[in-house]
Tab-separated table of N, CA and C in Angstrom:
chain	number	residue	atom	x	y	z
A	10	TYR	N	1.023	-1.070	0.033
A	10	TYR	CA	-0.047	-0.038	-0.029
A	10	TYR	C	0.834	1.197	-0.143
A	11	GLN	N	0.446	1.866	-0.882
A	11	GLN	CA	1.416	3.335	-1.222
A	11	GLN	C	0.548	4.619	-0.781
A	12	MET	N	0.628	5.491	0.300
A	12	MET	CA	-0.012	6.610	0.559
A	12	MET	C	-0.028	7.642	-0.341
A	13	GLN	N	-1.134	8.383	-0.670
A	13	GLN	CA	-1.343	9.320	-1.700
A	13	GLN	C	-0.822	10.820	-1.355
A	14	LEU	N	-0.813	12.131	-1.929
A	14	LEU	CA	-0.373	12.967	-1.327
A	14	LEU	C	-1.077	13.472	0.049
A	15	PRO	N	-2.268	13.325	-0.080
A	15	PRO	CA	-3.133	13.934	0.721
A	15	PRO	C	-2.977	13.208	2.204
A	16	GLU	N	-2.606	11.684	1.808
A	16	GLU	CA	-2.818	10.917	3.375
A	16	GLU	C	-1.419	11.294	3.760
A	17	LYS	N	-0.435	11.769	3.067
A	17	LYS	CA	1.072	11.699	3.454
A	17	LYS	C	0.974	13.319	4.452
A	18	ILE	N	0.288	13.960	3.914
A	18	ILE	CA	0.370	15.667	4.650
A	18	ILE	C	-0.555	15.215	5.958
A	19	ILE	N	-1.512	14.444	5.773
A	19	ILE	CA	-2.484	14.262	7.009
A	19	ILE	C	-1.671	13.686	8.084
A	20	TYR	N	-0.732	12.737	7.559
A	20	TYR	CA	-0.019	11.424	8.511
A	20	TYR	C	1.058	12.776	9.183
A	21	VAL	N	1.850	13.682	8.174
A	21	VAL	CA	3.056	14.421	8.960
A	21	VAL	C	2.307	15.371	9.886
A	22	ILE	N	1.135	15.981	9.776
A	22	ILE	CA	0.420	16.722	10.325
A	22	ILE	C	0.206	16.102	11.671
A	23	LEU	N	-0.316	15.088	12.126
A	23	LEU	CA	-0.502	14.402	12.894
A	23	LEU	C	0.514	14.198	13.732
A	24	LEU	N	1.551	13.663	12.888
A	24	LEU	CA	2.968	13.463	13.614
A	24	LEU	C	3.418	14.545	14.720
A	25	LEU	N	3.433	15.709	13.907
A	25	LEU	CA	3.602	16.876	14.365
A	25	LEU	C	3.336	17.432	15.536
A	26	LEU	N	1.825	17.306	15.304
A	26	LEU	CA	0.665	18.008	16.386
A	26	LEU	C	1.548	17.630	17.597
A	27	PRO	N	1.472	16.911	18.324
A	27	PRO	CA	1.746	16.647	19.481
A	27	PRO	C	2.954	17.581	19.986
A	28	ILE	N	3.732	17.283	19.200
A	28	ILE	CA	4.896	18.035	19.377
A	28	ILE	C	4.837	19.784	19.568
A	29	SER	N	4.334	20.395	18.731
A	29	SER	CA	4.106	21.380	18.656
A	29	SER	C	2.788	22.244	19.983
A	30	CYS	N	1.992	21.283	20.226
A	30	CYS	CA	1.014	21.612	21.214
A	30	CYS	C	2.290	21.228	22.689
A	31	HIS	N	2.679	20.598	22.756
A	31	HIS	CA	3.710	20.482	23.962
A	31	HIS	C	4.932	21.172	24.062
A	32	THR	N	5.118	21.835	23.219
A	32	THR	CA	6.129	22.729	22.860
A	32	THR	C	5.297	24.448	23.445
A	33	SER	N	3.979	24.545	23.151
A	33	SER	CA	3.612	25.739	23.249
A	33	SER	C	3.462	25.919	24.640
A	34	MET	N	2.741	24.679	25.236
A	34	MET	CA	2.767	24.413	26.705
A	34	MET	C	3.508	24.636	27.774
A	35	ASN	N	5.008	24.642	27.296
A	35	ASN	CA	6.220	24.882	28.157
A	35	ASN	C	6.698	26.118	27.882
A	36	GLN	N	6.189	26.879	27.034
A	36	GLN	CA	6.752	27.994	26.753
A	36	GLN	C	7.021	28.965	28.051
A	37	LYS	N	8.311	29.464	28.246
A	37	LYS	CA	8.401	30.610	29.156
A	37	LYS	C	8.360	31.783	28.604
A	38	PHE	N	7.738	32.859	29.411
A	38	PHE	CA	7.620	34.267	29.113
A	38	PHE	C	8.378	35.372	29.886
A	39	LYS	N	8.449	36.557	29.745
A	39	LYS	CA	9.001	37.372	30.495
A	39	LYS	C	7.411	38.299	31.013
A	40	TRP	N	6.705	38.184	31.912
A	40	TRP	CA	5.890	38.952	32.161
A	40	TRP	C	5.157	39.188	33.834
A	41	TYR	N	4.877	40.580	34.431
A	41	TYR	CA	4.816	40.653	35.629
A	41	TYR	C	2.881	41.127	35.626
A	42	PRO	N	2.699	40.499	36.629
A	42	PRO	CA	1.611	40.497	37.230
A	42	PRO	C	0.746	41.882	37.644
A	43	THR	N	-0.096	42.694	37.210
A	43	THR	CA	-0.499	43.698	37.790
A	43	THR	C	-1.991	43.769	38.047
A	44	GLU	N	-2.309	44.902	38.740
A	44	GLU	CA	-3.758	44.982	39.002
A	44	GLU	C	-4.502	46.432	38.636
A	45	SER	N	-5.829	46.668	38.629
A	45	SER	CA	-6.373	47.929	37.891
A	45	SER	C	-8.132	47.999	38.593
A	46	ALA	N	-8.296	49.025	38.367
A	46	ALA	CA	-9.928	49.435	39.197
A	46	ALA	C	-10.158	50.702	38.422
A	47	PRO	N	-11.588	50.856	38.173
A	47	PRO	CA	-11.759	52.136	37.565
A	47	PRO	C	-11.632	53.571	38.318
A	48	ASP	N	-11.221	54.257	37.695
A	48	ASP	CA	-10.616	55.931	38.710
A	48	ASP	C	-11.878	56.084	39.960
A	49	LEU	N	-13.155	55.756	39.483
A	49	LEU	CA	-14.041	56.648	40.513
A	49	LEU	C	-14.731	55.394	41.516
A	50	TYR	N	-13.918	53.878	40.976
A	50	TYR	CA	-14.880	52.848	41.883
A	50	TYR	C	-13.261	51.938	42.417
A	51	PRO	N	-13.122	52.803	43.721
A	51	PRO	CA	-12.002	51.968	44.387
A	51	PRO	C	-12.433	50.507	44.915
A	52	VAL	N	-11.186	49.415	45.057
A	52	VAL	CA	-11.882	48.309	45.424
A	52	VAL	C	-10.116	47.978	46.164
A	53	ASN	N	-10.481	47.283	47.259
A	53	ASN	CA	-9.355	46.580	48.082
A	53	ASN	C	-9.238	45.089	47.516
A	54	ILE	N	-7.997	44.584	47.280
A	54	ILE	CA	-7.458	43.364	46.615
A	54	ILE	C	-7.463	42.717	47.954
A	55	VAL	N	-7.990	41.772	48.729
A	55	VAL	CA	-7.890	41.127	49.702
A	55	VAL	C	-6.658	39.589	49.255
A	56	SER	N	-6.944	39.102	47.953
A	56	SER	CA	-5.994	38.384	47.975
A	56	SER	C	-6.015	38.311	46.547
A	57	ALA	N	-5.352	37.500	45.580
A	57	ALA	CA	-5.441	37.629	44.195
A	57	ALA	C	-3.945	36.881	43.725
A	58	LYS	N	-4.114	35.775	43.087
A	58	LYS	CA	-3.348	35.132	42.439
A	58	LYS	C	-3.375	34.646	40.748
A	59	PHE	N	-2.273	34.271	39.774
A	59	PHE	CA	-2.462	33.673	39.019
A	59	PHE	C	-2.006	32.101	39.167
A	60	LEU	N	-2.592	31.676	38.732
A	60	LEU	CA	-2.262	29.836	39.048
A	60	LEU	C	-1.571	29.341	37.718
A	61	LEU	N	-0.153	29.039	37.345
A	61	LEU	CA	0.194	28.125	36.549
A	61	LEU	C	-0.189	26.732	36.337
A	62	LYS	N	-0.109	26.365	35.051
A	62	LYS	CA	-0.084	24.984	34.686
A	62	LYS	C	-0.117	24.036	35.885
A	63	ASP	N	1.214	24.308	36.555
A	63	ASP	CA	1.851	23.397	37.342
A	63	ASP	C	1.215	23.264	38.561
A	64	ARG	N	0.192	24.308	38.534
A	64	ARG	CA	-0.417	24.743	40.059
A	64	ARG	C	0.045	25.703	40.677
A	65	SER	N	1.402	26.097	40.683
A	65	SER	CA	2.099	27.179	41.630
A	65	SER	C	1.786	28.601	41.143
A	66	GLY	N	1.772	29.209	42.172
A	66	GLY	CA	0.768	30.599	41.946
A	66	GLY	C	2.211	31.827	41.639
A	67	VAL	N	1.340	33.066	40.857
A	67	VAL	CA	2.420	34.124	41.036
A	67	VAL	C	1.167	35.209	41.560
A	68	ALA	N	1.445	35.644	42.670
A	68	ALA	CA	0.923	36.708	43.184
A	68	ALA	C	0.587	38.259	42.587
A	69	ILE	N	-0.482	38.639	42.381
A	69	ILE	CA	-1.119	40.018	42.219
A	69	ILE	C	-1.156	40.699	43.227
A	70	PRO	N	-0.442	42.082	42.852
A	70	PRO	CA	-0.423	42.731	44.147
A	70	PRO	C	-1.689	43.046	44.873
A	71	SER	N	-1.739	42.780	45.998
A	71	SER	CA	-3.040	43.066	47.011
A	71	SER	C	-2.431	43.716	48.224
A	72	GLY	N	-3.593	44.028	48.862
A	72	GLY	CA	-3.374	44.780	50.050
A	72	GLY	C	-3.406	46.020	50.166
A	73	SER	N	-3.862	46.645	49.336
A	73	SER	CA	-4.208	48.080	49.240
A	73	SER	C	-5.012	48.023	48.340
A	74	ASP	N	-5.306	49.514	48.243
A	74	ASP	CA	-6.830	50.096	47.773
A	74	ASP	C	-6.434	50.818	46.086
A	75	ILE	N	-7.092	50.116	45.275
A	75	ILE	CA	-6.828	50.635	43.854
A	75	ILE	C	-7.662	51.234	43.421
A	76	ALA	N	-7.791	52.294	42.298
A	76	ALA	CA	-8.442	53.230	41.864
A	76	ALA	C	-7.687	53.591	40.565
A	77	ASN	N	-6.541	53.027	39.937
A	77	ASN	CA	-5.578	53.829	39.014
A	77	ASN	C	-6.122	53.873	37.414
A	78	GLY	N	-7.413	53.338	37.402
A	78	GLY	CA	-7.746	53.264	36.107
A	78	GLY	C	-8.180	51.981	35.460
A	79	TRP	N	-9.416	52.037	34.693
A	79	TRP	CA	-9.472	50.609	33.973
A	79	TRP	C	-8.420	50.501	32.775
A	80	GLY	N	-7.809	48.904	33.079
A	80	GLY	CA	-6.825	48.472	32.551
A	80	GLY	C	-5.365	49.061	32.290
A	81	ALA	N	-5.089	50.043	33.343
A	81	ALA	CA	-4.138	50.366	33.601
A	81	ALA	C	-3.089	49.909	34.650
A	82	ILE	N	-1.662	49.759	34.163
A	82	ILE	CA	-0.691	48.727	34.995
A	82	ILE	C	-0.632	49.731	36.579
A	83	GLY	N	-0.844	49.091	37.536
A	83	GLY	CA	-1.073	49.723	38.678
A	83	GLY	C	0.250	48.700	39.368
A	84	GLN	N	0.316	48.178	40.681
A	84	GLN	CA	1.528	48.083	41.102
A	84	GLN	C	2.363	46.507	40.552
A	85	ILE	N	2.960	46.560	40.746
A	85	ILE	CA	4.401	45.695	39.988
A	85	ILE	C	4.923	45.174	41.131
A	86	GLU	N	5.309	43.531	41.366
A	86	GLU	CA	6.072	42.945	42.487
A	86	GLU	C	6.944	42.005	41.738
A	87	ILE	N	8.142	42.441	41.831
A	87	ILE	CA	8.834	41.442	41.062
A	87	ILE	C	9.770	40.342	41.783
A	88	VAL	N	9.311	39.370	41.835
A	88	VAL	CA	9.676	38.041	42.391
A	88	VAL	C	9.524	36.927	41.745
A	89	GLY	N	10.491	35.805	41.913
A	89	GLY	CA	10.498	34.513	41.378
A	89	GLY	C	11.115	34.268	40.176
A	90	ASN	N	10.759	33.773	39.263
A	90	ASN	CA	11.760	33.688	37.763
A	90	ASN	C	11.210	34.824	36.877
A	91	GLU	N	12.111	35.229	36.496
A	91	GLU	CA	11.656	36.363	35.305
A	91	GLU	C	10.938	35.811	34.199
A	92	LYS	N	11.127	34.457	33.843
A	92	LYS	CA	10.551	33.908	32.875
A	92	LYS	C	10.074	32.728	33.229
A	93	LYS	N	8.232	32.706	33.185
A	93	LYS	CA	7.195	31.726	33.668
A	93	LYS	C	6.346	31.397	32.509
A	94	SER	N	5.787	30.290	33.117
A	94	SER	CA	4.547	29.888	32.170
A	94	SER	C	3.405	30.685	32.155
A	95	LEU	N	2.438	31.018	30.975
A	95	LEU	CA	1.687	32.000	31.196
A	95	LEU	C	0.544	31.367	32.292
A	96	PRO	N	-0.399	32.340	32.838
A	96	PRO	CA	-1.279	31.510	33.752
A	96	PRO	C	-2.535	30.689	33.347
A	97	ALA	N	-2.725	29.923	34.212
A	97	ALA	CA	-4.025	29.137	33.165
A	97	ALA	C	-5.396	29.332	34.184
A	98	ALA	N	-5.353	29.922	35.431
A	98	ALA	CA	-6.499	30.321	36.040
A	98	ALA	C	-6.004	31.730	36.996
A	99	LEU	N	-7.144	32.036	37.618
A	99	LEU	CA	-7.069	33.188	38.466
A	99	LEU	C	-7.915	32.638	39.717
A	100	GLN	N	-7.297	33.259	40.812
A	100	GLN	CA	-8.033	33.215	41.914
A	100	GLN	C	-7.822	34.599	42.790
A	101	VAL	N	-8.921	34.904	43.180
A	101	VAL	CA	-9.315	36.296	43.873
A	101	VAL	C	-10.308	36.442	44.746
A	102	CYS	N	-10.053	37.421	45.599
A	102	CYS	CA	-11.004	38.318	46.719
A	102	CYS	C	-10.552	39.303	46.625
A	103	TRP	N	-11.804	40.311	45.950
A	103	TRP	CA	-11.594	41.784	46.428
A	103	TRP	C	-13.051	42.489	47.028
A	104	PHE	N	-12.888	43.577	47.549
A	104	PHE	CA	-13.935	44.228	48.355
A	104	PHE	C	-14.094	45.600	47.506
A	105	SER	N	-15.497	45.734	47.096
A	105	SER	CA	-15.705	46.814	46.205
A	105	SER	C	-16.561	47.944	47.335
A	106	TYR	N	-15.667	48.801	47.254
A	106	TYR	CA	-15.982	50.106	48.267
A	106	TYR	C	-17.479	50.763	47.773
A	107	ILE	N	-17.846	51.353	46.873
A	107	ILE	CA	-18.973	51.881	46.154
A	107	ILE	C	-20.135	50.870	46.532
A	108	GLU	N	-19.833	49.464	46.317
A	108	GLU	CA	-20.668	48.484	46.478
A	108	GLU	C	-21.013	47.953	48.012
A	109	GLN	N	-19.978	48.068	48.976
A	109	GLN	CA	-19.737	47.594	50.086
A	109	GLN	C	-19.787	45.917	49.855
A	110	GLN	N	-19.075	45.266	48.942
A	110	GLN	CA	-19.247	44.128	48.963
A	110	GLN	C	-17.862	43.239	48.429
A	111	PHE	N	-18.104	41.857	49.181
A	111	PHE	CA	-16.701	41.253	48.595
A	111	PHE	C	-17.250	40.449	47.361
A	112	TYR	N	-16.018	40.212	46.976
A	112	TYR	CA	-16.318	39.261	45.459
A	112	TYR	C	-15.341	38.356	45.434
A	113	PRO	N	-15.226	36.944	46.116
A	113	PRO	CA	-14.552	36.031	45.687
A	113	PRO	C	-14.398	35.072	44.438
A	114	GLY	N	-13.505	34.619	43.744
A	114	GLY	CA	-13.875	33.476	42.766
A	114	GLY	C	-12.311	32.786	42.213
A	115	ASP	N	-12.918	31.738	41.649
A	115	ASP	CA	-11.626	30.979	41.022
A	115	ASP	C	-12.216	30.879	39.754
A	116	TYR	N	-11.262	31.237	38.445
A	116	TYR	CA	-11.710	31.182	37.114
A	116	TYR	C	-10.759	30.687	36.267
A	117	LYS	N	-10.826	29.350	35.236
A	117	LYS	CA	-9.966	29.382	34.160
A	117	LYS	C	-9.865	30.228	33.566
A	118	LEU	N	-8.639	30.483	32.609
A	118	LEU	CA	-8.411	31.775	31.734
A	118	LEU	C	-8.201	30.829	30.386
A	119	PRO	N	-8.496	31.346	29.239
A	119	PRO	CA	-8.051	31.140	27.821
A	119	PRO	C	-6.578	30.801	27.635
A	120	THR	N	-6.129	29.614	28.174
A	120	THR	CA	-4.772	29.793	28.039
A	120	THR	C	-4.341	29.616	26.386
A	121	ALA	N	-4.891	29.068	25.883
A	121	ALA	CA	-4.889	29.169	24.194
A	121	ALA	C	-4.695	30.557	23.474
A	122	THR	N	-5.858	31.419	24.108
A	122	THR	CA	-5.892	32.553	23.434
A	122	THR	C	-4.427	33.460	23.858
A	123	LEU	N	-4.384	33.455	25.483
A	123	LEU	CA	-3.098	34.321	25.734
A	123	LEU	C	-2.097	33.860	24.958
A	124	THR	N	-1.583	32.509	24.946
A	124	THR	CA	-0.166	32.236	24.551
A	124	THR	C	-0.468	32.578	22.861
A	125	ILE	N	-1.607	32.756	21.918
A	125	ILE	CA	-1.443	33.050	20.853
A	125	ILE	C	-1.033	34.969	20.668
A	126	VAL	N	-1.669	35.426	21.679
A	126	VAL	CA	-1.580	36.700	21.845
A	126	VAL	C	-0.462	37.102	21.912
A	127	VAL	N	0.293	36.478	22.915
A	127	VAL	CA	1.509	37.006	23.771
A	127	VAL	C	2.876	36.298	22.784
A	128	ASN	N	2.857	35.155	21.866
A	128	ASN	CA	3.491	35.093	20.896
A	128	ASN	C	3.672	35.951	19.770
A	129	GLU	N	2.602	36.325	19.254
A	129	GLU	CA	2.480	37.143	18.176
A	129	GLU	C	2.970	38.509	18.616
A	130	GLY	N	2.828	39.000	19.810
A	130	GLY	CA	2.986	40.636	20.154
A	130	GLY	C	2.430	41.510	19.425
A	131	PHE	N	3.184	42.462	19.016
A	131	PHE	CA	2.086	43.766	18.587
A	131	PHE	C	3.480	44.467	17.748
A	132	VAL	N	3.007	45.584	16.935
A	132	VAL	CA	3.715	46.642	16.361
A	132	VAL	C	3.563	47.633	17.092
A	133	ASP	N	4.601	48.440	17.629
A	133	ASP	CA	4.198	49.922	18.372
A	133	ASP	C	3.930	50.607	17.356
A	134	PRO	N	2.714	51.487	17.453
A	134	PRO	CA	2.029	52.200	16.645
A	134	PRO	C	3.150	53.544	16.462
A	135	ASN	N	3.626	54.122	17.365
A	135	ASN	CA	4.774	55.009	17.378
A	135	ASN	C	6.077	54.985	16.695
A	136	THR	N	6.576	53.543	16.595
A	136	THR	CA	7.765	53.650	16.308
A	136	THR	C	7.645	52.489	15.018
A	137	GLY	N	6.918	51.795	14.934
A	137	GLY	CA	6.252	50.691	13.956
A	137	GLY	C	7.348	49.301	14.344
A	138	THR	N	8.104	49.190	15.239
A	138	THR	CA	8.617	48.198	15.682
A	138	THR	C	7.889	46.877	16.302
A	139	PRO	N	8.360	45.933	16.042
A	139	PRO	CA	7.498	44.656	17.135
A	139	PRO	C	7.896	45.065	18.352
A	140	GLU	N	7.034	44.515	19.161
A	140	GLU	CA	7.015	44.447	20.905
A	140	GLU	C	6.384	43.373	21.399
A	141	GLN	N	6.791	43.011	22.680
A	141	GLN	CA	6.183	41.979	23.308
A	141	GLN	C	5.406	42.629	24.563
A	142	TYR	N	4.406	41.825	24.800
A	142	TYR	CA	3.487	41.962	25.755
A	142	TYR	C	4.541	41.868	27.576
A	143	ASP	N	4.253	42.497	28.043
A	143	ASP	CA	5.325	42.221	29.177
A	143	ASP	C	4.512	42.337	30.631
A	144	SER	N	3.072	42.702	30.622
A	144	SER	CA	2.288	42.622	31.883
A	144	SER	C	1.143	41.738	31.729
A	145	ILE	N	0.365	41.151	32.674
A	145	ILE	CA	-0.790	40.446	32.702
A	145	ILE	C	-1.790	41.424	33.557
A	146	VAL	N	-2.667	42.326	33.369
A	146	VAL	CA	-3.498	43.251	34.206
A	146	VAL	C	-4.753	42.491	34.587
A	147	VAL	N	-5.178	42.548	35.887
A	147	VAL	CA	-6.575	41.857	36.053
A	147	VAL	C	-7.070	43.330	36.832
A	148	GLY	N	-8.328	43.668	36.158
A	148	GLY	CA	-9.056	44.537	36.653
A	148	GLY	C	-10.355	44.382	36.891
A	149	PHE	N	-10.857	45.160	38.301
A	149	PHE	CA	-11.821	44.607	38.907
A	149	PHE	C	-12.816	45.731	38.932
A	150	ALA	N	-14.124	45.414	38.775
A	150	ALA	CA	-14.969	46.852	38.560
A	150	ALA	C	-16.533	46.242	39.063
A	151	PRO	N	-16.992	47.661	39.344
A	151	PRO	CA	-18.494	47.180	40.017
A	151	PRO	C	-19.261	46.202	39.385
A	152	GLY	N	-20.276	45.366	40.207
A	152	GLY	CA	-21.022	44.453	39.905
A	152	GLY	C	-20.663	43.007	39.369
A	153	GLY	N	-18.930	43.063	40.166
A	153	GLY	CA	-18.229	41.591	40.185
A	153	GLY	C	-17.433	41.438	38.826
A	154	TYR	N	-17.549	42.364	38.060
A	154	TYR	CA	-16.903	42.306	36.928
A	154	TYR	C	-15.570	41.893	36.930
A	155	ILE	N	-14.554	40.985	35.822
A	155	ILE	CA	-13.108	41.064	36.110
A	155	ILE	C	-12.624	41.014	34.688
A	156	ALA	N	-11.706	41.705	34.349
A	156	ALA	CA	-10.906	41.726	33.057
A	156	ALA	C	-9.292	41.534	33.195
A	157	VAL	N	-9.476	40.647	32.387
A	157	VAL	CA	-7.433	40.236	32.302
A	157	VAL	C	-7.275	40.378	30.778
A	158	TRP	N	-6.100	41.205	30.978
A	158	TRP	CA	-5.639	42.134	29.620
A	158	TRP	C	-4.286	41.605	29.532
A	159	ALA	N	-3.457	41.306	28.374
A	159	ALA	CA	-2.286	41.426	28.231
A	159	ALA	C	-1.940	42.993	27.714
A	160	LYS	N	-0.632	43.020	28.473
A	160	LYS	CA	-0.558	44.718	28.006
A	160	LYS	C	1.310	44.848	27.869
A	161	GLY	N	1.299	45.746	26.730
A	161	GLY	CA	2.784	46.387	26.479
A	161	GLY	C	2.821	47.486	26.117
A	162	ARG	N	3.624	48.151	26.795
A	162	ARG	CA	3.861	49.803	26.385
A	162	ARG	C	2.358	50.447	26.377
A	163	GLN	N	1.935	50.777	25.338
A	163	GLN	CA	0.184	51.250	25.391
A	163	GLN	C	-0.822	50.378	24.687
A	164	ILE	N	-0.380	49.329	24.290
A	164	ILE	CA	-1.175	48.305	23.655
A	164	ILE	C	-1.782	47.551	24.918
A	165	THR	N	-2.933	47.439	24.824
A	165	THR	CA	-3.719	46.212	25.602
A	165	THR	C	-4.770	45.881	24.853
A	166	THR	N	-4.670	44.510	24.969
A	166	THR	CA	-5.573	43.397	24.589
A	166	THR	C	-6.287	42.526	25.188
A	167	GLU	N	-7.696	42.612	25.608
A	167	GLU	CA	-8.023	41.800	26.566
A	167	GLU	C	-7.995	40.483	26.030
A	168	ILE	N	-8.122	39.629	27.144
A	168	ILE	CA	-7.825	38.115	27.265
A	168	ILE	C	-9.069	37.550	27.561
A	169	ALA	N	-9.760	37.906	28.730
A	169	ALA	CA	-10.915	37.374	29.323
A	169	ALA	C	-11.951	38.485	30.221
A	170	PHE	N	-13.234	38.164	29.783
A	170	PHE	CA	-14.237	38.961	31.057
A	170	PHE	C	-14.761	38.195	31.491
A	171	LEU	N	-14.856	38.454	32.959
A	171	LEU	CA	-15.437	37.355	34.045
A	171	LEU	C	-16.752	38.219	34.681
A	172	LYS	N	-17.196	37.137	35.329
A	172	LYS	CA	-18.316	37.652	36.352
A	172	LYS	C	-18.066	37.183	37.521
A	173	ALA	N	-17.946	37.663	38.750
A	173	ALA	CA	-18.018	36.989	39.846
A	173	ALA	C	-19.101	37.349	40.954
A	174	SER	N	-19.751	36.353	41.869
A	174	SER	CA	-20.684	36.613	42.343
A	174	SER	C	-20.523	37.005	43.896
A	175	PRO	N	-21.192	38.107	44.560
A	175	PRO	CA	-20.702	38.292	45.952
A	175	PRO	C	-21.182	37.315	47.017
A	176	VAL	N	-20.416	37.977	48.063
A	176	VAL	CA	-20.687	37.286	49.305
A	176	VAL	C	-21.353	37.707	50.459
């Protein structure tokens, strides 16, 4: 039996698919966690962290009041390895001062989308040069809304928009 060209192509793709998936899941990137909240809607982040594929955690700055602007970079804590896997999940608990309400939650993140966005990077509109995202921003808003963005320089790309339930 001799394979025809279309069968050969499919066979090669199937052979290479596990290798490419394994490589992308183990990629490490230089990124920092940070937080944001709308200017007029301050929150206090009680606890927040990204969970990586291996279930290790990367802390998101917490313990202080935030109202730095929706999607803006907030505090940055530089700890641990400079390069790390992209987050697979988010664990958060925050307090909304406007609503006098706590919002806890555990959320899976769209890792495939995040990996594609971070791998592609972006073109700096001022210089025309290729750039990389270097922060993952978590935004906390009234009503229990959470946004997760990849951010680099002035470019912000939404990765997920989530909703927490109050307690």
